Short mmCIF file of C-alpha atoms in Angstrom, two decimals:
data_model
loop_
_atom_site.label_atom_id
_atom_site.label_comp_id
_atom_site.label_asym_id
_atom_site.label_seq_id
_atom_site.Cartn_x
_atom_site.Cartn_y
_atom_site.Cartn_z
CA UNK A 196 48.84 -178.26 197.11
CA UNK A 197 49.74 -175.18 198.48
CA UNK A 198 50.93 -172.29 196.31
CA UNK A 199 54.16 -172.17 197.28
CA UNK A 200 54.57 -175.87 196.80
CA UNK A 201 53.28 -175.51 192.76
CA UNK A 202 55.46 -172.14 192.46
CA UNK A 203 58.90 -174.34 193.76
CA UNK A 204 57.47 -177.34 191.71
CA UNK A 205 57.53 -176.14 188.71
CA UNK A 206 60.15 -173.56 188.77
CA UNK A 207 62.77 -176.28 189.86
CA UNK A 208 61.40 -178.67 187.54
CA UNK A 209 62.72 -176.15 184.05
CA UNK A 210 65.60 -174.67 186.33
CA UNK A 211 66.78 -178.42 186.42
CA UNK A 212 65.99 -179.60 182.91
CA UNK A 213 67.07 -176.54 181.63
CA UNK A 214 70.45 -177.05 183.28
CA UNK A 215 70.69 -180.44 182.02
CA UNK A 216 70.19 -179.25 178.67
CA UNK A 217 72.39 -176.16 178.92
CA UNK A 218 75.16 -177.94 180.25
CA UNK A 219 75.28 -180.82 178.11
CA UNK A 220 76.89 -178.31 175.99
CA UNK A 221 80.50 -177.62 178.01
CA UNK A 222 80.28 -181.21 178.84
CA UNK A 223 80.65 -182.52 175.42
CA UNK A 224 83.03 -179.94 174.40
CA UNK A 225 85.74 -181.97 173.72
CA UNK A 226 83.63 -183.95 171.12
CA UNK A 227 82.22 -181.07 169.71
CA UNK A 228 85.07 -179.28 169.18
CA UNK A 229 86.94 -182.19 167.46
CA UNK A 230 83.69 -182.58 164.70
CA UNK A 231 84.67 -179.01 163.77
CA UNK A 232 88.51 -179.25 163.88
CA UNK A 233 89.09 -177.20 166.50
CA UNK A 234 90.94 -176.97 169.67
CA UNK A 235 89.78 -177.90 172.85
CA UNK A 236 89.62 -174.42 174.26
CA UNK A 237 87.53 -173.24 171.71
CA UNK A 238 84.60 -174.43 173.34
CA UNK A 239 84.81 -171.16 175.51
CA UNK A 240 83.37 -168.87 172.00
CA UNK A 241 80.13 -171.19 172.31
CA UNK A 242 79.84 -170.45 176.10
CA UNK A 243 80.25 -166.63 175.77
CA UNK A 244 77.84 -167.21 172.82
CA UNK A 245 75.52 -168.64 174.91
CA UNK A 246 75.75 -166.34 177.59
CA UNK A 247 74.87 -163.72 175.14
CA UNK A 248 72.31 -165.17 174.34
CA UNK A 249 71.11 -165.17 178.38
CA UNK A 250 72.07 -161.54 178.41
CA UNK A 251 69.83 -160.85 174.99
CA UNK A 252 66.93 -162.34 177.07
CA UNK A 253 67.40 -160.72 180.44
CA UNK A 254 68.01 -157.05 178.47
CA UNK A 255 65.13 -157.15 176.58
CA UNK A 256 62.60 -159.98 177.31
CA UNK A 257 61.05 -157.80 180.41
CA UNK A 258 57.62 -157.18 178.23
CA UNK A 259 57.47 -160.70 176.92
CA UNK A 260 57.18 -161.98 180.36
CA UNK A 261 54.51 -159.27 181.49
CA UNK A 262 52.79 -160.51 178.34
CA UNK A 263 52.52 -164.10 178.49
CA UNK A 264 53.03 -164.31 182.30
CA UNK A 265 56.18 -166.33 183.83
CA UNK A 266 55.37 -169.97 183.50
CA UNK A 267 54.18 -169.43 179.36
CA UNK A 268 57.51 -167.84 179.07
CA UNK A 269 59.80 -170.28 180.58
CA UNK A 270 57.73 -172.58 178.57
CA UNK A 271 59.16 -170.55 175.26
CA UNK A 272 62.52 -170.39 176.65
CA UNK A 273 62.61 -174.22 176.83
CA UNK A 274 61.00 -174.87 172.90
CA UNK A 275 63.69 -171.73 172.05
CA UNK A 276 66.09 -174.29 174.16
CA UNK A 277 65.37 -177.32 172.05
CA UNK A 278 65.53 -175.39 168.75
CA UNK A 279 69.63 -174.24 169.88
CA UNK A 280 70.64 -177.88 170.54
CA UNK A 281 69.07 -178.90 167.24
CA UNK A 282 71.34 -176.42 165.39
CA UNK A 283 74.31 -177.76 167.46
CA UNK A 284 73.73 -181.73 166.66
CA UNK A 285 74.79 -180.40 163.33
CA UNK A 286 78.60 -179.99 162.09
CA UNK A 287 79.46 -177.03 164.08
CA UNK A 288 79.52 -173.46 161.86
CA UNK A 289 77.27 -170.89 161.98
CA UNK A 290 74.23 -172.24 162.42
CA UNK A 291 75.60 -173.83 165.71
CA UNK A 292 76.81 -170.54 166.80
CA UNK A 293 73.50 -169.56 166.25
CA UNK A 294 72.10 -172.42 168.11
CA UNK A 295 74.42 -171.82 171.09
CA UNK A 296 73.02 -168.26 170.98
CA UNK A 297 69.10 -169.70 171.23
CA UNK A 298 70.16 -171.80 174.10
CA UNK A 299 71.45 -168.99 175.99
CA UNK A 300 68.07 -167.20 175.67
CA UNK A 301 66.05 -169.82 176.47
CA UNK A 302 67.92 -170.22 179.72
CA UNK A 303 67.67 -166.88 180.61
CA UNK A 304 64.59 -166.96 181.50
CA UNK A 305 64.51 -169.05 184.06
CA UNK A 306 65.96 -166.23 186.58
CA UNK A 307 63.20 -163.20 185.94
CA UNK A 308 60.07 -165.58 185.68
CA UNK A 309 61.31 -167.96 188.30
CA UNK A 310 61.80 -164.78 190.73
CA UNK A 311 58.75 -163.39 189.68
CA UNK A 312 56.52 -167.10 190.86
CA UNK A 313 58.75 -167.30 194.04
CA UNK A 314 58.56 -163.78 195.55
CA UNK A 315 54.75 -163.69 195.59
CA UNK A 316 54.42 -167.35 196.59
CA UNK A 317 57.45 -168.28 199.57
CA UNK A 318 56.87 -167.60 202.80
CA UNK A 319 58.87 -164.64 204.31
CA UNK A 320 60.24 -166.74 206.98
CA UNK A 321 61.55 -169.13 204.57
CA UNK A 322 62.03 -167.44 201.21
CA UNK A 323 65.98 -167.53 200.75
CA UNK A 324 65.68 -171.38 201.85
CA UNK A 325 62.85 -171.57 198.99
CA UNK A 326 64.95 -169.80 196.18
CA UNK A 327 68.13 -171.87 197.30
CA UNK A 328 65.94 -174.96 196.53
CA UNK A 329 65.11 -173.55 193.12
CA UNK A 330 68.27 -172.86 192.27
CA UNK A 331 69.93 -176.15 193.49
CA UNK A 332 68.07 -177.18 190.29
CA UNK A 333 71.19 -176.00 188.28
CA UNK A 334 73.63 -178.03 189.72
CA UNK A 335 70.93 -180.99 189.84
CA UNK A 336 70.42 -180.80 186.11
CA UNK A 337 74.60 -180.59 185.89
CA UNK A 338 74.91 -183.72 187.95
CA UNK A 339 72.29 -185.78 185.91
CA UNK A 340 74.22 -184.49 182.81
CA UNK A 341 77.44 -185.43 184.05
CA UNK A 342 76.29 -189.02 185.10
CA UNK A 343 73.93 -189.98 182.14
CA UNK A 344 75.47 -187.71 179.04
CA UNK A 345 78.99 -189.18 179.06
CA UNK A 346 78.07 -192.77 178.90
CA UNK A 347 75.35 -192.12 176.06
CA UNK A 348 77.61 -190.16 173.84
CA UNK A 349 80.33 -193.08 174.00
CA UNK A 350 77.37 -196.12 173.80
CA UNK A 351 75.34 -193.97 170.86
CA UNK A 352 76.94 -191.10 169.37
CA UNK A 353 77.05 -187.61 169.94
CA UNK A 354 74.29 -186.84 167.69
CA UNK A 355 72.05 -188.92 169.52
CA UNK A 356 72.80 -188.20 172.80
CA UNK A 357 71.93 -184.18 172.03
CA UNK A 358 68.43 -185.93 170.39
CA UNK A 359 67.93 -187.21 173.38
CA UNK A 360 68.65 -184.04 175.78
CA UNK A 361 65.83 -182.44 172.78
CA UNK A 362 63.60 -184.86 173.70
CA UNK A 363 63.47 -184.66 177.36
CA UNK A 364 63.46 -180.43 176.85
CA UNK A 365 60.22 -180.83 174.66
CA UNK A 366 58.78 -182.97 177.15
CA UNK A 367 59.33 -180.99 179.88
CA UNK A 368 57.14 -178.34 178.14
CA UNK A 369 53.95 -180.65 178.46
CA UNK A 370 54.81 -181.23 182.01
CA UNK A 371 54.32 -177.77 183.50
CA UNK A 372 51.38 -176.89 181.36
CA UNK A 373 48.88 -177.85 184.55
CA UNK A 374 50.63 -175.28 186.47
CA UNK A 375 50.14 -172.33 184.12
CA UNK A 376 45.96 -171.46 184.96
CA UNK A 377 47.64 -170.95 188.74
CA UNK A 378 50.42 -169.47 188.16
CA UNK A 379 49.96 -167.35 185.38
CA UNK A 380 46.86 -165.71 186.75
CA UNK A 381 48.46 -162.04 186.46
CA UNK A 382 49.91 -162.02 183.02
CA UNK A 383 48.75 -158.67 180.95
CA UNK A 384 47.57 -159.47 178.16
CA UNK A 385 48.22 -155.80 177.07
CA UNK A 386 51.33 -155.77 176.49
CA UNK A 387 51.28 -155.82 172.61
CA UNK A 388 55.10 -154.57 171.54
CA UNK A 389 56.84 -157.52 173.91
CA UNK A 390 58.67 -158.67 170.30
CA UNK A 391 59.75 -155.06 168.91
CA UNK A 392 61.20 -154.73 172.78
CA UNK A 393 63.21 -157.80 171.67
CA UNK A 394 65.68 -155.90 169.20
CA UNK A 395 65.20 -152.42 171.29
CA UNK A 396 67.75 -150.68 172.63
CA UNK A 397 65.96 -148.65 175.02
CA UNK A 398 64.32 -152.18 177.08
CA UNK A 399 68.28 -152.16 177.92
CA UNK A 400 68.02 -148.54 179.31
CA UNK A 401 64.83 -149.75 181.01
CA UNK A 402 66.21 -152.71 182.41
CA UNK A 403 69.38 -151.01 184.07
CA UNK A 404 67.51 -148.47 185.57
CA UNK A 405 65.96 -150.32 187.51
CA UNK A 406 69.24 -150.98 189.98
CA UNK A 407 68.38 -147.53 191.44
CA UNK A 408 65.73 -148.89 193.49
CA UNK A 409 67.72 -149.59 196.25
CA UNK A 410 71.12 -148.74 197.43
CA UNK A 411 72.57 -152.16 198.17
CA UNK A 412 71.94 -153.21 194.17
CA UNK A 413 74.85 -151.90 192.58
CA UNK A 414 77.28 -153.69 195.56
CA UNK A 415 74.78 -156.86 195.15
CA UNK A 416 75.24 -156.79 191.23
CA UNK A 417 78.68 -156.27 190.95
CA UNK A 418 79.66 -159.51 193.65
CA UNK A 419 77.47 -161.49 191.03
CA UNK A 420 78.60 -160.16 188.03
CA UNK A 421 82.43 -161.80 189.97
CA UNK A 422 81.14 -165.11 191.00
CA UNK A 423 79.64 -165.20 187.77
CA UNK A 424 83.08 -164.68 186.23
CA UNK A 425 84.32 -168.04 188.07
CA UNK A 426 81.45 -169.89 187.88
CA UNK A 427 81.19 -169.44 183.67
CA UNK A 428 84.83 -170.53 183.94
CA UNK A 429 84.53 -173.82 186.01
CA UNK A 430 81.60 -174.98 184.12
CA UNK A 431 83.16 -174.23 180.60
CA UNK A 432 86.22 -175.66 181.53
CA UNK A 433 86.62 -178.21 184.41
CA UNK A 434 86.17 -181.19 181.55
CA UNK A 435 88.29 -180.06 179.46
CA UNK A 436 91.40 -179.44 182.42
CA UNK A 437 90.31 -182.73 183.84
CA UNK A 438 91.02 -184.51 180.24
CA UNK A 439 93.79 -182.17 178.95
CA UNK A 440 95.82 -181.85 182.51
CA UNK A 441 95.16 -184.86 184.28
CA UNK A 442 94.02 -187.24 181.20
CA UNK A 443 90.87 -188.23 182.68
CA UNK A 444 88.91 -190.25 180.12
CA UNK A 445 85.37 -188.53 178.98
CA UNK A 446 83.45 -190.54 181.47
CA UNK A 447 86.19 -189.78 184.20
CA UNK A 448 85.67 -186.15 183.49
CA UNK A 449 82.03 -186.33 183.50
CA UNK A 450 81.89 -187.72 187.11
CA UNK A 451 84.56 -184.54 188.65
CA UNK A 452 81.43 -182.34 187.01
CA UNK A 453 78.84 -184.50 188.80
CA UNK A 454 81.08 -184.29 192.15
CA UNK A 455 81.46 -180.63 191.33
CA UNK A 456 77.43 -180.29 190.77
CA UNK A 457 76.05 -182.70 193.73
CA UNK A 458 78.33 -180.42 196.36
CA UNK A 459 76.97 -177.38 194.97
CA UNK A 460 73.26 -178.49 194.94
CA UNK A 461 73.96 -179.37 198.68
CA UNK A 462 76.22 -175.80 198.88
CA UNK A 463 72.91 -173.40 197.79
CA UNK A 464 70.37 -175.46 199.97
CA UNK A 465 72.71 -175.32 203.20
CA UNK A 466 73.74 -171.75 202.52
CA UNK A 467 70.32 -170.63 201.90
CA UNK A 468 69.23 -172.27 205.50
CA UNK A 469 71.81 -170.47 206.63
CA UNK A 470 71.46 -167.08 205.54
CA UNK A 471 67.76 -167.44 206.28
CA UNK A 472 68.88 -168.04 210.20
CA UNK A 473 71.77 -165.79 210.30
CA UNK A 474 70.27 -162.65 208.61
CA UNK A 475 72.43 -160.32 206.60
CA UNK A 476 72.72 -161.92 203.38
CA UNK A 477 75.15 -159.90 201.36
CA UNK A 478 77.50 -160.29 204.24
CA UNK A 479 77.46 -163.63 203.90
CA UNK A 480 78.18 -163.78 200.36
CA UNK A 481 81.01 -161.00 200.59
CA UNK A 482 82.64 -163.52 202.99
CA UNK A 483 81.48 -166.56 200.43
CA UNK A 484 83.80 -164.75 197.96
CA UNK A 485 86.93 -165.18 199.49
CA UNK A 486 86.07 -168.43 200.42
CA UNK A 487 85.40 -169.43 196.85
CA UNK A 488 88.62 -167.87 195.88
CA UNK A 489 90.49 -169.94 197.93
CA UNK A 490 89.30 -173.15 196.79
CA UNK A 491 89.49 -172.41 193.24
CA UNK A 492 93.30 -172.31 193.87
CA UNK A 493 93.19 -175.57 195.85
CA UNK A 494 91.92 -177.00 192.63
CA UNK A 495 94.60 -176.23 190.78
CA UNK A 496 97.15 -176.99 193.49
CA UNK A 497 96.61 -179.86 195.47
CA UNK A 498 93.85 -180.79 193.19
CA UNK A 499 96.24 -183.09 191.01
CA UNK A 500 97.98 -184.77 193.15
CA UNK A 501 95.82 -187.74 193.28
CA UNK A 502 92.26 -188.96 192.14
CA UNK A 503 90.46 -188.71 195.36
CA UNK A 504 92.49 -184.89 195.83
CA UNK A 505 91.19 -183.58 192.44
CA UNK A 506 87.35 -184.72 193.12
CA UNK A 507 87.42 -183.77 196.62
CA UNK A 508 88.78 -180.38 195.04
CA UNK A 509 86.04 -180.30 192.65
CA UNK A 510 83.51 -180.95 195.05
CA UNK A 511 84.68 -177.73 197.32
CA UNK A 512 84.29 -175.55 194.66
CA UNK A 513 81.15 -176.81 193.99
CA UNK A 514 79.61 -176.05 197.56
CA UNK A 515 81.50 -172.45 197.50
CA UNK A 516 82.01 -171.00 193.59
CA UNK A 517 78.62 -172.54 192.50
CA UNK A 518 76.99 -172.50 195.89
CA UNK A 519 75.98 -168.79 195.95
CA UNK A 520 73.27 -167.83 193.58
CA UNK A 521 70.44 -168.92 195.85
CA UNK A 522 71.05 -166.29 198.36
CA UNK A 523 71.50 -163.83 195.87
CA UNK A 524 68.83 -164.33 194.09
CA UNK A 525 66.39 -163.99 197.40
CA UNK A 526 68.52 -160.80 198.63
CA UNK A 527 67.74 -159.41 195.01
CA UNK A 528 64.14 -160.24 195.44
CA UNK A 529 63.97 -159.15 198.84
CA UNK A 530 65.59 -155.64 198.37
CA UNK A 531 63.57 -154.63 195.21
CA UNK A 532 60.56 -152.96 195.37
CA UNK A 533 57.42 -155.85 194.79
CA UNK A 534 56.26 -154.01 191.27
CA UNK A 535 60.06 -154.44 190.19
CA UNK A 536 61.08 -157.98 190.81
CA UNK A 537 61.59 -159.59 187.69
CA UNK A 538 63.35 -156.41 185.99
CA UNK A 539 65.63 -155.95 189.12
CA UNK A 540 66.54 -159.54 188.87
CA UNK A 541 66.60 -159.52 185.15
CA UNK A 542 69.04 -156.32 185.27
CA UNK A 543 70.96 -157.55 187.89
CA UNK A 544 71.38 -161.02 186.17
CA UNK A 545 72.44 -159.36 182.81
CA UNK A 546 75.83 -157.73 184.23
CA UNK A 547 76.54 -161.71 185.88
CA UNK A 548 76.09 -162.88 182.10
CA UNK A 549 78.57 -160.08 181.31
CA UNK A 550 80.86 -161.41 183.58
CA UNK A 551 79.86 -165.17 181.92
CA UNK A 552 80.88 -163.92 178.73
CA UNK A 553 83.82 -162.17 179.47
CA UNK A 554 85.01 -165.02 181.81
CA UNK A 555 85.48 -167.53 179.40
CA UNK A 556 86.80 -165.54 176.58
CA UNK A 557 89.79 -164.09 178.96
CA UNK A 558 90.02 -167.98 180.45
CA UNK A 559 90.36 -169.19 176.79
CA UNK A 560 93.03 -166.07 175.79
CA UNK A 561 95.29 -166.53 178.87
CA UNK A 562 95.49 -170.47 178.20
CA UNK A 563 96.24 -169.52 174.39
CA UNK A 564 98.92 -167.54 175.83
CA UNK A 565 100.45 -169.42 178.37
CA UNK A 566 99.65 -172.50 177.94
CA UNK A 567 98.39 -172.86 181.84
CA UNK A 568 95.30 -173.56 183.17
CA UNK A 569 96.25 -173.06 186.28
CA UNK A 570 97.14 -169.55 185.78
CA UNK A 571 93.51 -168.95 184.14
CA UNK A 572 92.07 -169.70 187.15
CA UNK A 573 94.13 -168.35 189.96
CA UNK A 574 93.35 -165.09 187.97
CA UNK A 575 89.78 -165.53 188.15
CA UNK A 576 89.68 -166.45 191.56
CA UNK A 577 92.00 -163.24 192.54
CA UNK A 578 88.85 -160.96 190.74
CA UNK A 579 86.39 -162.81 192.84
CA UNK A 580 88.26 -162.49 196.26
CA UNK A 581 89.00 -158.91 195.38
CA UNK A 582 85.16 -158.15 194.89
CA UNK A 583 84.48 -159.96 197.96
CA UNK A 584 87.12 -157.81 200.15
CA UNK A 585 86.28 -154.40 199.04
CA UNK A 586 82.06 -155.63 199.55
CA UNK A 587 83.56 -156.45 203.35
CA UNK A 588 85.04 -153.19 203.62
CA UNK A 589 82.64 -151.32 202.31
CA UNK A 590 79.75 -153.39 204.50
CA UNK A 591 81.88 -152.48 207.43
CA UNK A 592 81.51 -148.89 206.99
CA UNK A 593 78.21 -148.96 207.25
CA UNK A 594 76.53 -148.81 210.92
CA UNK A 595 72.98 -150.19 209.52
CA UNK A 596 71.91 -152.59 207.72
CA UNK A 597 69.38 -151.80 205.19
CA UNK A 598 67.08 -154.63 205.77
CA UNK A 599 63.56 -154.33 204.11
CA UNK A 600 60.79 -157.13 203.27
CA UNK A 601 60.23 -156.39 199.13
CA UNK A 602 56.45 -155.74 199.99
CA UNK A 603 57.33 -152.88 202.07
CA UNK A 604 57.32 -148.83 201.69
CA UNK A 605 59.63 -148.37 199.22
CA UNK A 606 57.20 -150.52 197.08
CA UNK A 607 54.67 -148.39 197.10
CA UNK A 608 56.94 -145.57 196.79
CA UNK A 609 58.58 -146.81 193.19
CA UNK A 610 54.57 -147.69 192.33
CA UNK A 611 54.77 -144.96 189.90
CA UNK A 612 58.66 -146.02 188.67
CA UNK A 613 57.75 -149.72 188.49
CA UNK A 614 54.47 -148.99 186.34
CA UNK A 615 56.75 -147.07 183.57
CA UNK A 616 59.73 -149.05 183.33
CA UNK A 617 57.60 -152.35 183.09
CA UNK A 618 55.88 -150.49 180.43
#
């Protein structure tokens, strides 16, 4: 097959599993939290654990994937997956919290390696189209969760159920193996200090750095680092408000995820078509924000009126709030200078698992304190439309767009950069 059909192969095949896997864990929340005596909300400390545990990978896992090349690495992130969910079948204490931590940096992967395969395989012409398809693997992997996870937990158990989400994880390990010979041709295997740059402060300071390379990153990180904010929020949380606000049953509150994960797997495959034929990507996600925004508060609204209102709701949110990270991932990639892809992505990535940490933990504080959900999330979703006003304003000000293929000049130009900080 052709390249690009291997490189979108296999990266949606782990972006999807990995999902699956990583969500299973909001999902069952209310089960989990109940084994370990603890209230409902609590299950927002294991998904800002988690999404330390993305930000741990995306600071300082840069070397580890120049080592073993992208598709060995997401095949460690998934085994590092499996090991997490292990520690969370168990009574939940610290060595769940430690589990939810190896989740989170087995996921994180998925964004720096999956860039790195895409950017040198897609088509030009088709490229934002191509990562939208990758990345419609999350809410793919959400939707299969939401359908097939409830069910088993009430038929089997909890613990089985998460031996089962193992299972499919180790498998999925095996199944990309064929890929790695082609994709992993360009892997250095020079790279000998990838594990001390685990624990070093200075890959951080690398990492960062690297959002210099062109001016639109900093505006481009920041509206992630906002949706990611929401998005952390809704998938942490939507169960939990559908059973604690609405008293949907588990398997009722597993199907307004699915709705909510099926819209936004269509959401980043039409938006990515559509950015692809309208140009001017961070535009379009600058005007995304306040559209997101808005139907985060219809959720909470309208939303509970009725049934069909609350998974209509649910589904809106999906194809707007989850919808986006498609076209920013390929406006990331496209903007960064070739050398730099994967740290520019990985950098960029680590302040939106800021925001996914910092999300939940405020979500689960102002519920603590006022006893509203709703008033969690109109607050979230007045950050996000805030971010997505001033990016409109300041896009306005400027007369010309700064439009540049990734394999262009300033490539070659940040040779020299690209060669140290990957270093």
């Amino acid at each position: 097959m052709p390249l690009w059909v291997s490189a979108l192969v296999a990266t949606l095949i782990v972006q999807t599993v990995s999902s699956f896997a990583s969500l299973a864990v909001p999902l069952l929340g209310p089960p989990l939290m109940a084994r370990a005596g603890l209230p409902p909300e609590s299950i927002g400390l294991v998904s800002a654990l988690t999404s330390a545990g993305i930000c741990w990978c995306l600071a300082c896992g840069g070397l580890m994937l120049g080592h073993h090349g992208p598709v060995r690495t997401l095949q460690i992130g998934l085994a590092c997956m499996a090991l997490g969910l292990l520690a969370l079948s168990q009574p939940l204490g610290l060595l769940g919290l430690l589990g939810a931590l190896a989740v989170g940096f087995g996921t994180g992967h998925n964004t720096p390696a999956g860039s790195q395969i895409l950017i040198r395989a897609a088509p030009p012409r088709h490229r934002t189209l191509i990562f939208s398809i990758k990345q419609a693997g999350v809410p793919l992997g959400g939707a299969l969760a939401g359908l097939v996870l409830a069910p088993l937990v009430l038929a089997q158990g909890l613990t089985v159920t998460l031996g089962v989400v193992i299972g499919i994880v180790l498998a999925t390990i095996l199944l990309v193996q064929p890929f790695r010979q082609r994709l992993d041709a360009e892997r250095g295997e020079g790279q000998p200090g990838w594990a001390r740059a685990l624990l070093s402060p200075r890959a951080l300071g690398r990492s960062v750095g690297t959002l210099r390379a062109h001016s639109s990153l900093p505006l481009l990180t920041a509206l992630g680092a906002s949706f990611s904010m929401v998005q952390a929020c809704l998938m942490a949380f939507t169960a939990t408000y559908a059973m604690t606000r609405h008293d949907a049953s588990l398997t009722e509150a597993g199907l307004i995820v699915t709705a909510m994960q099926l819209a936004s797997m269509i959401g980043r495959v039409v938006l990515g078509w559509l950015a692809d034929r309208m140009g001017q990507a961070l535009r379009h996600l600058a005007m995304q924000a306040v559209a997101s925004a808005l139907a985060v508060v219809l959720l909470v609204t309208i939303g509970g009126e009725n049934a069909w209102a609350l998974y209509g709701c649910a589904a809106l949110v999906g194809f707007t709030a989850i919808g986006w990270n498609g076209v920013h991932m390929a406006e990331l990639a496209r903007v960064a200078p070739l050398s730099l892809v994967s740290d520019v992505t990985s950098a960029a990535s680590l302040f939106g698992f800021v925001g996914s940490i910092c999300g939940p933990l405020i979500f689960t504080l102002l519920v603590s304190w006022s006893g509203s959900y709703g008033l969690a999330f109109c607050l979230m979703a007045a950050q996000l439309a805030g971010f997505g006003l001033v990016s409109v304003a300041v896009l306005g000000r400027r007369t010309k767009p700064e439009a540049r293929d990734s394999s262009a000049s300033l490539a070659s130009t940040d040779c020299g950069e690209g060669s140290t900080l990957n270093g």
